[in-house]
Amino acid sequence: MTAIGGSTSGDRVDGTSRRVLVTGGAGFLGSHLCDALVARGDTVVCIDDLSTGLESNVAHLIPTGRFELLVADVSKGIDVPGPIDLVLHLASAASPPDYLARPLETLAVGSEGTRAAIEVAVDMSARFVLASTSEVYGDPLVHPQVEAYWGNVNPVGPRSVYDEAKRFSEALTMAWHRTHGANVGIARIFNTYGPRLRPGDGRVVSNFLDQALGGRPLTVYGDGSQTRSLCYVDDEVTGILALARSSITGPVNIGNPTEITVLDLANRILELTGSSSTVEFAPLPVDDPTRRCPDISLARNELDWQPAISLDDGLSRCIEALASGGRH
Ligand code: UDP
């Protein structure tokens, strides 16, 4: 394990003490969460094996003295000395091409990694927040998706390495809660986008932006009639932190309920970037969900949370970040 930066103290700016463990904290969403935690005065211990995360996503936090990066694979166990008040468990590949390229690692991090993370939380009497996913609904037969819906997942299809790992993570989290009274919250995260997505990482927004700005054709899979509901990363972060602050177990959908077809998204990105790229159709991946949209009534009512950033605004912020060469 390599340690970069140091943060032994958990003293907060307001005098109280809070030290947060973020697994997968050097990834796209994890690094934005680390930013928000450090900005509010917390001390962060980030564990990431850098398999899909990047040190450059969090390098700017090291000089704060409130941030430490431990390069390690959480599925092999977690060894963090000192107190922890909150565990945010995000470690996992999240982009379909990434998790399809690492099927066994994805299952290991969802099972052994989640076990290790929740054991830290229980040992430290800390709250544990699981980053689960809308993928637990599979190709949903209920629309929009409510938390009470059990989903429609192919347990032996290629995507199952991610879907079932996350479903297992939820089951494990609830078992610890029921058996040991662990203080847990489960966030079902819907498609999230923003600066720091690895350009062309396989996810739809990263691919389309990269292609539009590079003057290459936008690769629409299938006929583009499948839908997604895209949440800007700052909104996703405030939703997850609202769940962390609460005592709600959930699961709770955290996503933006504005639904759009993939083809409309491609056209929106062409318009916002002013790109003259064309649209090219390619085969639909196996078991690609045909539609996805969160019902966020629970988050609205129980967490007083809802997204505030529109798709056009969020995409414009991404384009600006890419154009300025910065990824922050
Ligand atoms: N998609 C696409 N072109 C791409 C990447 C993705 O048409 O270059 C489609 C994909 O088939 C899916 C949707 O966009 O229907 C969202 O894909 P993504 O990989 O971002 O996330 P998913 O929701 O499938 O996990």
PDB file of C-alpha atoms and ligand atoms in Angstrom, residues 96 135 159 191 202-204 207-208 219-221 226 228 262 285 288 292, ligand 1:
ATOM      1  CA  PRO A  96     -19.732  -0.680 -18.539  1.00  0.00           C
ATOM      2  CA  GLU A 135     -28.454  -1.081 -12.340  1.00  0.00           C
ATOM      3  CA  ARG A 159     -23.565  -6.959 -16.998  1.00  0.00           C
ATOM      4  CA  ASN A 191     -26.296   8.015 -14.380  1.00  0.00           C
ATOM      5  CA  GLY A 202     -17.201   4.354 -22.448  1.00  0.00           C
ATOM      6  CA  ARG A 203     -20.036   6.129 -20.674  1.00  0.00           C
ATOM      7  CA  VAL A 204     -22.401   7.981 -22.882  1.00  0.00           C
ATOM      8  CA  ASN A 207     -17.929   9.360 -25.205  1.00  0.00           C
ATOM      9  CA  PHE A 208     -20.228  11.885 -26.882  1.00  0.00           C
ATOM     10  CA  THR A 219     -21.492   6.475 -31.603  1.00  0.00           C
ATOM     11  CA  VAL A 220     -25.163   5.910 -30.800  1.00  0.00           C
ATOM     12  CA  TYR A 221     -25.770   2.298 -29.760  1.00  0.00           C
ATOM     13  CA  GLN A 226     -33.288   3.906 -25.063  1.00  0.00           C
ATOM     14  CA  ARG A 228     -31.350   7.612 -19.390  1.00  0.00           C
ATOM     15  CA  VAL A 262     -29.727   8.632 -26.161  1.00  0.00           C
ATOM     16  CA  PRO A 285     -24.668  -3.785 -25.962  1.00  0.00           C
ATOM     17  CA  ASP A 288     -28.604  -2.608 -22.296  1.00  0.00           C
ATOM     18  CA  ARG A 292     -34.238   4.415 -16.864  1.00  0.00           C
TER      19      ARG A 292
HETATM   20  N1  UDP B   1     -24.302   4.632 -25.248  1.00  0.00           N
HETATM   21  C1  UDP B   1     -24.251   5.009 -26.596  1.00  0.00           C
HETATM   22  N2  UDP B   1     -23.045   5.361 -27.112  1.00  0.00           N
HETATM   23  C2  UDP B   1     -21.906   5.386 -26.377  1.00  0.00           C
HETATM   24  C3  UDP B   1     -21.962   5.014 -25.022  1.00  0.00           C
HETATM   25  C4  UDP B   1     -23.181   4.634 -24.493  1.00  0.00           C
HETATM   26  O1  UDP B   1     -25.267   5.010 -27.297  1.00  0.00           O
HETATM   27  O2  UDP B   1     -20.852   5.729 -26.941  1.00  0.00           O
HETATM   28  C5  UDP B   1     -25.610   4.270 -24.689  1.00  0.00           C
HETATM   29  C6  UDP B   1     -25.637   2.924 -23.983  1.00  0.00           C
HETATM   30  O3  UDP B   1     -25.920   1.883 -24.912  1.00  0.00           O
HETATM   31  C7  UDP B   1     -26.746   3.134 -22.982  1.00  0.00           C
HETATM   32  C8  UDP B   1     -26.645   4.612 -22.627  1.00  0.00           C
HETATM   33  O4  UDP B   1     -25.917   5.213 -23.693  1.00  0.00           O
HETATM   34  O5  UDP B   1     -27.997   2.885 -23.571  1.00  0.00           O
HETATM   35  C9  UDP B   1     -25.925   4.876 -21.325  1.00  0.00           C
HETATM   36  O6  UDP B   1     -24.725   4.179 -21.351  1.00  0.00           O
HETATM   37  P1  UDP B   1     -23.619   4.317 -20.227  1.00  0.00           P
HETATM   38  O7  UDP B   1     -22.516   3.374 -20.594  1.00  0.00           O
HETATM   39  O8  UDP B   1     -23.275   5.734 -20.013  1.00  0.00           O
HETATM   40  O9  UDP B   1     -24.314   3.854 -18.884  1.00  0.00           O
HETATM   41  P2  UDP B   1     -25.360   2.714 -18.485  1.00  0.00           P
HETATM   42  O10 UDP B   1     -26.562   3.469 -18.103  1.00  0.00           O
HETATM   43  O11 UDP B   1     -25.626   1.814 -19.666  1.00  0.00           O
HETATM   44  O12 UDP B   1     -24.690   2.004 -17.376  1.00  0.00           O
END
